[in-house]
Coordinates of C-alpha atoms and ligand atoms in Angstrom, one line a residue:
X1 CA -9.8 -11.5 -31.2
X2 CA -12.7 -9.2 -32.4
X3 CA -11.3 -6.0 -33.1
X4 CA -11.9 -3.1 -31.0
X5 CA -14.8 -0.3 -31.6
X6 CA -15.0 2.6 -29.9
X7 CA -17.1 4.1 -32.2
X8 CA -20.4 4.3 -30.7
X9 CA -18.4 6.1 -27.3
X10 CA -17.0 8.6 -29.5
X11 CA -20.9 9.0 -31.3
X12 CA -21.9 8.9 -27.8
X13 CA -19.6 12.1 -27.1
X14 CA -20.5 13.9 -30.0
X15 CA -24.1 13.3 -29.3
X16 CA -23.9 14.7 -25.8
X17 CA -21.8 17.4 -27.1
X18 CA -18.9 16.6 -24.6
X19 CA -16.0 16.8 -26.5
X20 CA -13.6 14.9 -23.9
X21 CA -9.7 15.3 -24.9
X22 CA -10.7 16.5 -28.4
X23 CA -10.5 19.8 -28.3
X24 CA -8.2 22.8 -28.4
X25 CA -8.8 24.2 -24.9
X26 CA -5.9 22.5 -23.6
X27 CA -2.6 24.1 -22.7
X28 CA 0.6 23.4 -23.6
X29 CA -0.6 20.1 -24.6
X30 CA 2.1 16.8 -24.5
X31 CA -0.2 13.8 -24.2
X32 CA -3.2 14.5 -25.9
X33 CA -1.5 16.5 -28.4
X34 CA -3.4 16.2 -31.8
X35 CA -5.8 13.6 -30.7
X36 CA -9.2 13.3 -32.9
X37 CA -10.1 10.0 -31.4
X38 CA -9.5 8.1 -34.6
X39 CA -5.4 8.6 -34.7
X40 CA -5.1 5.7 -32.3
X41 CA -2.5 3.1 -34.3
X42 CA 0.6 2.5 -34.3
X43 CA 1.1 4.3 -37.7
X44 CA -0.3 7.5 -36.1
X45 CA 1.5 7.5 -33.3
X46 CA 4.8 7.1 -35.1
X47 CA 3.8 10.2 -37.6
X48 CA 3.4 12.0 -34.4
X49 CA 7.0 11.1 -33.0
X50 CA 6.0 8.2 -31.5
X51 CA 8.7 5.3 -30.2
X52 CA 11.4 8.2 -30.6
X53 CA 12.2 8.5 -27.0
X54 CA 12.3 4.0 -26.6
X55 CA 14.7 4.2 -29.7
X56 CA 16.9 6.9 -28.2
X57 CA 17.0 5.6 -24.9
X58 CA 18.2 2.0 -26.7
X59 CA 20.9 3.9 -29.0
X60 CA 18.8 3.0 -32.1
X61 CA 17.7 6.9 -32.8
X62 CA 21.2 7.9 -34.0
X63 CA 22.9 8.6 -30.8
X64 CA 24.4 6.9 -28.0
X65 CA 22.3 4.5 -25.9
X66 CA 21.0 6.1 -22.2
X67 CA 22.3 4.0 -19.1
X68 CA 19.6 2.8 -16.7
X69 CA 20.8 5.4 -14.2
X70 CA 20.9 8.4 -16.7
X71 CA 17.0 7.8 -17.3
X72 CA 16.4 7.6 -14.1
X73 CA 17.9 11.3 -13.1
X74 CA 16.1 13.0 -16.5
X75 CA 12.5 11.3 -14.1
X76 CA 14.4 13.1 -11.1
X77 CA 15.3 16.3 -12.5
X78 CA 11.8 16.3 -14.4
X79 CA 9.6 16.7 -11.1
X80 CA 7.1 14.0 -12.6
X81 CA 5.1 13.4 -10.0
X82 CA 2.8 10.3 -10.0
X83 CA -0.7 11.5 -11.4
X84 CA -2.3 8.3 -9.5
X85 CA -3.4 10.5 -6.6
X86 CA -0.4 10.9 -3.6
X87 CA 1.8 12.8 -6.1
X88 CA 4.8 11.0 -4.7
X89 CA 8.0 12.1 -7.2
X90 CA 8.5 9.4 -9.9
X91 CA 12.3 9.3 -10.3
X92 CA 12.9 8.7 -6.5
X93 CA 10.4 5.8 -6.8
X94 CA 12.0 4.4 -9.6
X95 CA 15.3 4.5 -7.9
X96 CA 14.0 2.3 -5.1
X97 CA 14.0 -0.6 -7.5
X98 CA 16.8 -3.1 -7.0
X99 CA 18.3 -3.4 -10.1
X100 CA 20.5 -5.8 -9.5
X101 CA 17.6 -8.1 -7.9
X102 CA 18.7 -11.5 -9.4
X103 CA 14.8 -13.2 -9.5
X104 CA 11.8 -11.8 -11.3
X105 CA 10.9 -8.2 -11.0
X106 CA 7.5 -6.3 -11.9
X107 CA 6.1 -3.3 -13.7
X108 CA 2.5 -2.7 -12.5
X109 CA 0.8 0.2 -14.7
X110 CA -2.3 1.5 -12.6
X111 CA -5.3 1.8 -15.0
X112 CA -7.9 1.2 -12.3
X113 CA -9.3 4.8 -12.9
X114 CA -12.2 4.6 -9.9
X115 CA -11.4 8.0 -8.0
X116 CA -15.3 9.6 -8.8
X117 CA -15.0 12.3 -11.1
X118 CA -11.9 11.0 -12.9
X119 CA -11.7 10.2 -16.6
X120 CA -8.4 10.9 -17.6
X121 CA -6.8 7.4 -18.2
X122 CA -9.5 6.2 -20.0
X123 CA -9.2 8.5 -22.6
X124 CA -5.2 7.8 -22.8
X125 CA -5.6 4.1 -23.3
X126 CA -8.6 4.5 -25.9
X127 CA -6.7 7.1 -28.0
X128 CA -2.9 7.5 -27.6
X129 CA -2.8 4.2 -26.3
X130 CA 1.1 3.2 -27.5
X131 CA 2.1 6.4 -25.4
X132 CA 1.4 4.5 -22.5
X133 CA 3.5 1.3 -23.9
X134 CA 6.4 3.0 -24.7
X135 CA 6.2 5.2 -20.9
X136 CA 6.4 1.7 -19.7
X137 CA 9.1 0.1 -22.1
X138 CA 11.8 2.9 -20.6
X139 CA 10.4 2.5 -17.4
X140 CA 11.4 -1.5 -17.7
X141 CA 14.8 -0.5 -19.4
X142 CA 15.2 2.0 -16.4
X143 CA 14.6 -0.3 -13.6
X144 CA 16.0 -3.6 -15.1
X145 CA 12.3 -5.1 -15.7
X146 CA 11.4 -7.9 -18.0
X147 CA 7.6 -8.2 -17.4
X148 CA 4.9 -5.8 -17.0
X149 CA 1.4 -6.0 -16.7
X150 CA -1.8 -3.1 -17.5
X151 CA -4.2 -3.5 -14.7
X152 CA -7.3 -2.3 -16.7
X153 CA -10.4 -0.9 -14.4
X154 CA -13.1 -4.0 -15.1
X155 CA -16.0 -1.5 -16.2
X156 CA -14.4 -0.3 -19.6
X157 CA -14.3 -3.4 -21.6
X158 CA -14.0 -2.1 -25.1
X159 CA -11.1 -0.1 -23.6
X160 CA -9.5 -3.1 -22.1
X161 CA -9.8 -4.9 -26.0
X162 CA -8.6 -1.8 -27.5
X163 CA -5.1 -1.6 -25.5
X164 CA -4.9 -5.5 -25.9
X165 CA -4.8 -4.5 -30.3
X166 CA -2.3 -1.7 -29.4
X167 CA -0.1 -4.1 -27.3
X168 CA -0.2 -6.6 -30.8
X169 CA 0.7 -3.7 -33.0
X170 CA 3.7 -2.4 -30.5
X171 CA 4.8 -6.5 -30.9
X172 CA 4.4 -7.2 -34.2
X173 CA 6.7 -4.0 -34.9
X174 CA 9.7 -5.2 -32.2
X175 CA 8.6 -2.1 -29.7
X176 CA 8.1 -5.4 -27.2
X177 CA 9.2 -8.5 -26.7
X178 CA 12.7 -10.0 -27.3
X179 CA 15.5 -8.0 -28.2
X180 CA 13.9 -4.9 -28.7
X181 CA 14.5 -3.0 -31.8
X182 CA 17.8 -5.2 -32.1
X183 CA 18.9 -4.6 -28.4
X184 CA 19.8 -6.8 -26.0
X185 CA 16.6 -5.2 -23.8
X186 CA 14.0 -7.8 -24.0
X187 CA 10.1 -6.2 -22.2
X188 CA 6.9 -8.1 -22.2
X189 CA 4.1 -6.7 -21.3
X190 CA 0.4 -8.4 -20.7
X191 CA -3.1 -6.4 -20.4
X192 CA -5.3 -6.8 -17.0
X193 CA -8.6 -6.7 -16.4
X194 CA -10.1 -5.9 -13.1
X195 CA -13.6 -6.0 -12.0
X196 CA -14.3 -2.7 -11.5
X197 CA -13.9 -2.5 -7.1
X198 CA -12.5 0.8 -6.6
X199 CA -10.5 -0.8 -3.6
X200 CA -8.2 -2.3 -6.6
X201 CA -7.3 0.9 -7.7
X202 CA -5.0 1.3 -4.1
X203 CA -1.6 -0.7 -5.3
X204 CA -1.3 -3.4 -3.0
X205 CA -5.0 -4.6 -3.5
X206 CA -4.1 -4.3 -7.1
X207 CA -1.7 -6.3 -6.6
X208 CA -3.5 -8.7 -4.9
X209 CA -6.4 -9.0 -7.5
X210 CA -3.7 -9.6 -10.6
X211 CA -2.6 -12.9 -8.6
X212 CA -6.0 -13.6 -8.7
X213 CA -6.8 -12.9 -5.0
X214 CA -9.8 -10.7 -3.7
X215 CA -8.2 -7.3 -4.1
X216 CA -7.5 -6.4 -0.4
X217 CA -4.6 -4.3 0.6
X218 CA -1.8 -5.1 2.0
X219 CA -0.4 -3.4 5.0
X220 CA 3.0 -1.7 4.2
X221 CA 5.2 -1.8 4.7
X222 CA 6.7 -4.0 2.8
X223 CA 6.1 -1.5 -0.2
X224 CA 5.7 -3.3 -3.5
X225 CA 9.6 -2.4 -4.4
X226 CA 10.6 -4.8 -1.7
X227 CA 7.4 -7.5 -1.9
X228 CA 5.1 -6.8 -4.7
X229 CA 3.7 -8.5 -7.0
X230 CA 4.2 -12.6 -6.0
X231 CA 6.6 -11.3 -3.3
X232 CA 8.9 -10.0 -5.9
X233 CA 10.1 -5.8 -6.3
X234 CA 7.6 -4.2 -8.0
X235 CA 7.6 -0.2 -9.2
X236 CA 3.2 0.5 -9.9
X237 CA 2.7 3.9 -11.6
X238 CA -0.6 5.3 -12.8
X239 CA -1.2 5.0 -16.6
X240 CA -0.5 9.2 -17.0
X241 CA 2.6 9.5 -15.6
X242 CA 4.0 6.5 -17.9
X243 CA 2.4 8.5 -20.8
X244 CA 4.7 11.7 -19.4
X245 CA 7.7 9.4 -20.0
X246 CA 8.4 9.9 -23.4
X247 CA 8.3 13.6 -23.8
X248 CA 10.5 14.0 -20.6
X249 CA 13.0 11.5 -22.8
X250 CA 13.0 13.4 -26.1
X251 CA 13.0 17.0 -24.3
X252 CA 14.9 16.0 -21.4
X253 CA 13.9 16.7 -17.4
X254 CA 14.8 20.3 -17.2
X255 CA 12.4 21.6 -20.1
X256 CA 9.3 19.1 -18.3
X257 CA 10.4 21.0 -15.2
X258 CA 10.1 24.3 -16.6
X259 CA 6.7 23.6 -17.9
X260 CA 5.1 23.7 -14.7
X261 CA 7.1 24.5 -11.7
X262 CA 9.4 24.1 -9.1
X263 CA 8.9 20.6 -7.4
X264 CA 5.8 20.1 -10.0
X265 CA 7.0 19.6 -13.2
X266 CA 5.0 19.3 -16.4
X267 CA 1.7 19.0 -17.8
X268 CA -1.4 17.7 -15.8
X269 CA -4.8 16.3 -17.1
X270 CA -7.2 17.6 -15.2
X271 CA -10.8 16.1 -15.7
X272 CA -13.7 18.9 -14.8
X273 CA -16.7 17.9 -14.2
X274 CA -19.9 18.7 -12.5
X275 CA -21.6 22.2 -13.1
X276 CA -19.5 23.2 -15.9
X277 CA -20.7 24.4 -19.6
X278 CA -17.8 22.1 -21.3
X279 CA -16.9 19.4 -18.9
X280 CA -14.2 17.4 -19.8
X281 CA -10.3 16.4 -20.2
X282 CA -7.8 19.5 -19.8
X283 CA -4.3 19.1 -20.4
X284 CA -2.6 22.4 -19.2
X285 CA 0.9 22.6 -17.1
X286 CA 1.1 22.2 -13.3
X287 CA 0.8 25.5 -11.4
X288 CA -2.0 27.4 -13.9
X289 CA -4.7 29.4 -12.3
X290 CA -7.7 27.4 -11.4
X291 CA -9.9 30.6 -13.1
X292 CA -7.9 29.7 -16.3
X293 CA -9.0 26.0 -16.1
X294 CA -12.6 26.9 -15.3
X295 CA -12.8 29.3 -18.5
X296 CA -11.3 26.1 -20.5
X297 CA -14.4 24.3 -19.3
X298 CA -17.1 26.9 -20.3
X299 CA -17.4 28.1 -17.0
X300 CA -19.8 27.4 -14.1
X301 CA -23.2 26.3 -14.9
X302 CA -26.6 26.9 -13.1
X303 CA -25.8 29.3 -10.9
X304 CA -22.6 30.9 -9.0
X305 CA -19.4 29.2 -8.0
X306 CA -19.9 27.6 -4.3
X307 CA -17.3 25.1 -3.8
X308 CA -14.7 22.8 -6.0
X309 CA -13.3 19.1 -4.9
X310 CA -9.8 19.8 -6.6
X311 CA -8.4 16.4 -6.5
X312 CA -11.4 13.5 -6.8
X313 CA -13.9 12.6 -4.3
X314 CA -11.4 11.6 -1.5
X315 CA -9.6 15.0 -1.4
X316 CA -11.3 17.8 0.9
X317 CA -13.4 20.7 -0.7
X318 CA -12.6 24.2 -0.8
X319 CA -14.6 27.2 -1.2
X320 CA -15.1 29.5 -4.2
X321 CA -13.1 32.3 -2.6
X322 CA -10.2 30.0 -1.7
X323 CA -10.3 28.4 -5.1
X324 CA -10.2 31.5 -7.6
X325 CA -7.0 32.7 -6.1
X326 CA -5.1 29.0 -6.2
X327 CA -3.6 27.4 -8.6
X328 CA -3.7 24.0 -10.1
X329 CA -0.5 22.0 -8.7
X330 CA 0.4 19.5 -5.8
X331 CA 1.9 22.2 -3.2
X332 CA -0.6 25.1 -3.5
X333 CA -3.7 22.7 -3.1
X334 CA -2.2 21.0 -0.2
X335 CA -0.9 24.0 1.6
X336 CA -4.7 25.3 1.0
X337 CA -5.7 22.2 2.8
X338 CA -7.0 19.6 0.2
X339 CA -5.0 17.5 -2.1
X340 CA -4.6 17.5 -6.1
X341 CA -5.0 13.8 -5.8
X342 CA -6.0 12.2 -9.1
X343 CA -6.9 15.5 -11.0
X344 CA -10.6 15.2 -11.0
X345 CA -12.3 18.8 -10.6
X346 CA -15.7 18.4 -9.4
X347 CA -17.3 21.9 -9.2
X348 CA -20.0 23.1 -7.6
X349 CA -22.2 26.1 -8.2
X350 CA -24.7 27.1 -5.2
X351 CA -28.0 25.3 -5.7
X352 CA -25.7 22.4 -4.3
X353 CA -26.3 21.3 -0.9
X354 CA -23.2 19.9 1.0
X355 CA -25.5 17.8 3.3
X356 CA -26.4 15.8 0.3
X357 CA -23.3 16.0 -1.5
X358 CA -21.7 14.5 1.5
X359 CA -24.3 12.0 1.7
X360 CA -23.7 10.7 -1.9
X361 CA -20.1 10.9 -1.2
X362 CA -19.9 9.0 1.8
X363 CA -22.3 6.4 0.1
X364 CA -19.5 5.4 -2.1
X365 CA -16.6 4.9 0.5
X366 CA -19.0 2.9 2.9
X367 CA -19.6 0.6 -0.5
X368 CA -16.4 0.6 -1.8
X369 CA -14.6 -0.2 1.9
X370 CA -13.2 -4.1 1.7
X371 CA -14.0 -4.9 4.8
X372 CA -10.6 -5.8 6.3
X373 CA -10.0 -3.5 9.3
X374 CA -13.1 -2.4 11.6
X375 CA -12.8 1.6 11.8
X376 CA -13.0 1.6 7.8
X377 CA -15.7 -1.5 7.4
X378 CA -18.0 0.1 10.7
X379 CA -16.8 3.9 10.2
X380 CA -17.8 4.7 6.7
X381 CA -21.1 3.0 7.4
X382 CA -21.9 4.9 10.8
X383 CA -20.5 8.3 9.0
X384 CA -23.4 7.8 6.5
X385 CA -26.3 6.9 8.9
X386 CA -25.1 10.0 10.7
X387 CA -25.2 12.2 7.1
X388 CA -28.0 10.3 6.3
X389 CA -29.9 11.4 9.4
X390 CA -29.0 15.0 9.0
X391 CA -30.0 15.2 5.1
X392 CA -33.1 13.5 6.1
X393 CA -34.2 16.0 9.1
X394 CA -33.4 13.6 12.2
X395 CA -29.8 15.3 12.9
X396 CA -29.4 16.4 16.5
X397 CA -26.9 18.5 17.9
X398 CA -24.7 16.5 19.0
X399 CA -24.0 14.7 15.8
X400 CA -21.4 17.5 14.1
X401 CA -19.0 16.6 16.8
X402 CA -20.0 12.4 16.7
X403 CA -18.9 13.1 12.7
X404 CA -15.6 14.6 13.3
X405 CA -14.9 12.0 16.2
X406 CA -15.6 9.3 13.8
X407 CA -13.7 10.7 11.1
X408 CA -10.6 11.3 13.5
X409 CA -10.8 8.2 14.6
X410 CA -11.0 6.5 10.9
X411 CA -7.8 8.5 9.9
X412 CA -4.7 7.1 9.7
X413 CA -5.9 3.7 11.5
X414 CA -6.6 1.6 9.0
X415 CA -4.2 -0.8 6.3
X416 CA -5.0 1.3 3.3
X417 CA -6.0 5.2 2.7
X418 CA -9.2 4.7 1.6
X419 CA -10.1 5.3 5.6
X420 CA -8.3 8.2 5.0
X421 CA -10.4 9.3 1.7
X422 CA -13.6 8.8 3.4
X423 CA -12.9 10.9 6.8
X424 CA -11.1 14.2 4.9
X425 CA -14.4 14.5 2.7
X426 CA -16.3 15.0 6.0
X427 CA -13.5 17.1 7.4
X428 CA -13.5 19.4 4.4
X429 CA -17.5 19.8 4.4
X430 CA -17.6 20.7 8.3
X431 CA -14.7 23.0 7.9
X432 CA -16.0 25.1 5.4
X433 CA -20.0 24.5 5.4
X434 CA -20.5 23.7 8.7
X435 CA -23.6 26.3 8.7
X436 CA -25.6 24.2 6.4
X437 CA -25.0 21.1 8.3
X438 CA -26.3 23.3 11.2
X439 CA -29.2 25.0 8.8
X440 CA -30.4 20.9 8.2
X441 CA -30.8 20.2 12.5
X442 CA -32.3 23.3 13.4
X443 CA -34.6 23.8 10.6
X444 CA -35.1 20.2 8.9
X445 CA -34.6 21.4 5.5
X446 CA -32.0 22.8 3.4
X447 CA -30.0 26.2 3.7
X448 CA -29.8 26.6 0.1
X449 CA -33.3 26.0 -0.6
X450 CA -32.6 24.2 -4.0
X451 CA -35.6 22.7 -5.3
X452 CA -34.3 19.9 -6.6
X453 CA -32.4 18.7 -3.9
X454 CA -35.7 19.7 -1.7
X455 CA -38.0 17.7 -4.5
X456 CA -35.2 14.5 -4.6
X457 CA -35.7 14.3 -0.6
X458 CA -39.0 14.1 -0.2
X459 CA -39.2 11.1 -2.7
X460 CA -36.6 9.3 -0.5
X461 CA -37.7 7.2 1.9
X462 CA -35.2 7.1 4.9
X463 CA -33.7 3.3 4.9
X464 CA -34.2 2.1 8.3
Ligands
FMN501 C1 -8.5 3.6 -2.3 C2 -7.5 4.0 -3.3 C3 -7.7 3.9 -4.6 C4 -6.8 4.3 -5.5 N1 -7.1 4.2 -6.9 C5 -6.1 4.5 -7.8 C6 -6.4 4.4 -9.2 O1 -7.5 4.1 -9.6 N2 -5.4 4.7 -10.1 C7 -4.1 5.0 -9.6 O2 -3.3 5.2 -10.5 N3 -3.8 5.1 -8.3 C8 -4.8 4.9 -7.4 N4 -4.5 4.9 -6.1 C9 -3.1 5.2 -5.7 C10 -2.2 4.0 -5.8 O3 -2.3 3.3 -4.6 C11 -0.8 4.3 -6.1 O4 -0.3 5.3 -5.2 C12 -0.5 4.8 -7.5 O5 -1.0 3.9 -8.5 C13 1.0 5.0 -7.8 O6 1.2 5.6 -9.0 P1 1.8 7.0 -9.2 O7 3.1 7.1 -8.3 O8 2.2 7.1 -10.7 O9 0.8 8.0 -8.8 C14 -5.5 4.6 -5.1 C15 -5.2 4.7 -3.7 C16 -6.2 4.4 -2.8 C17 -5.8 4.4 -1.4
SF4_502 S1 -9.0 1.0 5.0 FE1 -10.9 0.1 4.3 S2 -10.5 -0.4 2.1 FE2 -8.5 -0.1 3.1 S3 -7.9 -2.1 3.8 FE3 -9.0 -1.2 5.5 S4 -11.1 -1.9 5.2 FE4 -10.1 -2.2 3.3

C-alpha cells in the first residue's frame, strides 16, 4: 500500500498560516498534547506514554489487570460525554452493552466528521492517530468486543490511508489482534471509508452504509446496542471521545472529572472558525469562558462580535451578549438555548447577514436530507425557497410565521435528527434576528448593509 503523505496538507497549513492543533493556545491539553504534525508513529506515540493505559488495563503495566466492569465505572465517574454531537454520557452507554451476548458484537468508531464548521477528528486521525486505536482497544476489552471497525468520512482520503498505516503499526507490535500483548483479549479492528454524505455521519445510517447499504437511518428504537451493526449489539462513539479513553485510564475518572466540571468532565476540542484572526483546533477543559476561547483564536475579525453557532451548523445561534457571559460546556449552552453539539464555533462578526447565513445553511440540510420521511425530504426544501425568497427581496409578511410552522412541524417527526438540525437553525435565527428577516420584506435589502453580501446578491440570479 503506498504510504501515506500528509505533507502537502500540513504545507498547505503553513502556507495559509492556520496552524490547526499545532499550537500552544490550547489549555490543559490531553489529546493533542505535543503534536507537531510529524510525531504521528507508533514510536512517538509510545515516547509520549502511549499504549500505557491498554497495558494497565490488561495487567501487563506492572499492576493488576482492570475487570470489564471496573473500566466501565472510571468512563462513569469520568463524565466523558460523547463529543459526536448529543453529548450523551459515555460510561452509561457502554454499560448498555450485553456483555454476555453469546454471537458477534460491534465497535463502530464515528469518523464521519460532516457537522459544517467541524475539523476536530480529522486532525486526531492524521496526527495522534494510535490514540484513537488504543480509546478503542479498552473500549472492546470493556464491553466484551472482538471486532471493530473506523467509519472514515469519504472526502479525506489521504486521512483514511494514514490511519490504515497506523492500524499496521498498532498490529505488527501486538496492540491488536490475537492475544493482545500476551492476554487472552483478542481485538481486531478494520478502517472504513464512506463517501462523504453527511447523512452517514447519524449512527444508524452509518451503520447502514458499512453493510454496504445506501446510508439511511434507521428508526430507533432498536438502538444499535440491541440491533446494530448486521442486527448484532453495537456501542458507536465519535473518534474524540475514544481518544479521551486513555488519559481517563492512566489518571483515573475522578481527575478527568475535575478537569472540567460537574456532569462535563474533561477536555473539549473546540474547532473556531469563521471571523476569527487564528481559526483553528482548541483543546481547553469543559466549562471555560467562551471570551477565553475567542482570545485563543486571535479574536474576532472584520468587524464586532454579532453572533456565534456554539455547537456546528445544526445547533441554534446565540447573540454576542448571550455568548460573552457563557461558557463552553454541554449544560450552560443548552440551558442558554442552543446545543454544544460537535464543538464547532462558527463566529460571526456584524457585516454578517442572518438572512443569508440562514440561506447557506439551510442549503446544506435540504442537500444533505436522504430522502426517507416527507417533512425532512419536502421541509428542508420548502424552508429554503422561503429563505431564499426573503434573501432575494420577494419575502412577504406572512412568511416568518410559514418558517416557524414548517420548522415546528419538521421537528421531532422525522426517523433521524437531521429534521431536527435543520428546523433549530431557523428557530435560532428568528429568535434572536428576527428584525433583519423583517428589515429584508419591508425594505428588499439588507439591515446590515454589508457590501459584500449586497454585491454577492445582486450577481445571483434567483433559481426558479
Ligand atoms: C445528521 C446527523 C449527523 C451526524 N454526524 C455525526 C458525525 O459526523 N460524527 C459523529 O461522531 N456523530 C455524528 N452524529 C451523532 C451520531 O448519530 C452519534 O450520536 C454519535 O456518533 C455517538 O457518539 P458519541 O456518543 O461518542 O457522541 C450525527 C447525528 C446526526 C443526526
Ligand atoms: S430526517 Fe431526513 S435525513 Fe433523517 S431519515 Fe428522515 S429524510 Fe433521512
Amino acid at each position: 500500500m503506498m504510504l501515506p503523505d500528509l505533507d502537502h496538507l500540513l504545507a498547505r497549513f503553513k502556507a495559509t498560516g492556520q496552524e490547526t492543533c499545532f499550537h500552544g493556545r490550547h489549555v490543559n491539553a490531553q489529546i493533542y498534547a505535543g503534536l507537531d504534525g510529524t510525531n504521528w508513529r507508533l514510536a512517538d506515540y509510545e515516547k509520549r506514554g502511549g499504549y500505557a493505559a491498554l497495558k494497565k488495563v490488561l495487567g501487563k503495566g506492572g499492576g493488576e489487570a482492570m475487570t470489564p466492569d471496573q473500566v466501565v465505572s472510571e468512563l462513569k465517574l469520568s463524565a466523558l460525554r460523547g463529543r459526536g454531537g448529543a453529548g450523551f454520557p459515555t460510561g452509561l452507554k457502554w454499560s448498555f452493552m450485553p456483555r454476555q451476548f453469546p454471537g458477534a458484537k460491534y465497535l463502530v468508531c464515528n469518523s464521519d466528521e460532516g457537522e459544517p464548521g467541524t475539523c476536530k477528528d480529522r486532525d486526531l486521525l492524521a496526527f495522534n492517530p494510535h490514540m484513537v486505536i488504543e480509546g478503542m482497544a479498552i473500549a472492546a476489552y470493556a464491553m466484551g468486543v472482538k471486532l471493530g471497525y473506523n467509519y472514515i468520512h469519504g472526502e479525506i482520503f489521504e486521512i483514511y490511508q494514514r490511519f490504515e498505516e497506523a492500524l499496521r503499526e498498532a498490529r505488527e507490535a501486538g496492540y491488536l489482534g490475537d492475544g493482545i500483548l500476551g492476554s487472552s483479549f483478542s481485538f481486531q479492528l478494520h478502517a472504513h471509508h464512506g463517501f462523504g454524505a453527511y447523512i452517514c455521519g447519524e449512527e444508524t445510517g452509518l451503520l447502514e452504509s458499512l453493510e454496504g447499504k445506501k446510508g439511511q437511518p434507521r428508526f430507533k428504537p432498536p438502538f444499535p446496542a440491541s440491533f446494530g451493526l448486521y442486527g448484532k449489539p453495537t456501542t458507536i462513539n465519535n473518534t474524540e471521545t475514544f481518544a479521551a479513553v486513555p488519559w481517563i485510564i492512566n489518571h483515573g475518572g475522578q481527575a478527568y472529572l475535575e478537569c472540567g466540571k460537574p456532569n462535563n468532565g474533561g477536555t473539549k476540542i473546540f474547532s473556531v472558525v469563521g471571523d476569527v484572526n487564528a481559526p483553528g483546533n482548541f483543546e481547553v477543559p469543559l466549562g471555560t469562558p467562551f471570551a477565553k476561547l475567542l482570545e485563543l483564536a486571535g479574536g474576532v475579525k472584520g468587524g464586532a462580535l454579532k453572533a456565534v453557532i456554539p455547537g456546528g451548523s445544526s445547533a441554534p445561534v446565540l447573540p454576542a451578549r448571550v455568548m460573552m457571559d457563557l461558557t463552553m460546556d454541554y449544560d450552560a449552552i443548552a440551558k442558554a438555548g442552543s446545543m454544544l453539539g460537535s464543538g464547532a464555533v462558527i463566529v460571526m462578526n456584524d457585516t454578517r447577514c442572518m438572512v443569508r447565513s440562514l440561506l447557506r445553511l439551510n442549503y446544506f440540510y435540504m442537500h444533505e436530507s436522504c430522502g426517507q420521511c416527507t417533512p425532512c425530504r419536502e421541509g428542508t426544501g420548502w424552508l429554503w425557497r422561503l429563505i431564499d425568497r426573503i434573501e432575494h427581496g420577494k419575502g412577504r409578511k406572512e412568511d416568518l410565521d410559514l418558517l416557524e410552522s414548517v420548522a415546528f412541524n419538521i421537528k421531532g417527526r422525522t426517523i433521524c435528527a437531521l429534521g431536527d438540525a435543520a428546523a433549530m437553525p431557523v428557530e435560532g435565527m428568528l429568535k434572536h434576528f428576527r428584525d433583519e428577516f423583517v428589515h429584508h420584506i419591508e425594505h428588499k435589502r439588507c439591515a446590515v448593509g454589508a457590501p459584500a453580501a449586497d454585491a454577492a446578491r445582486a450577481a445571483e440570479a434567483t433559481p426558479a
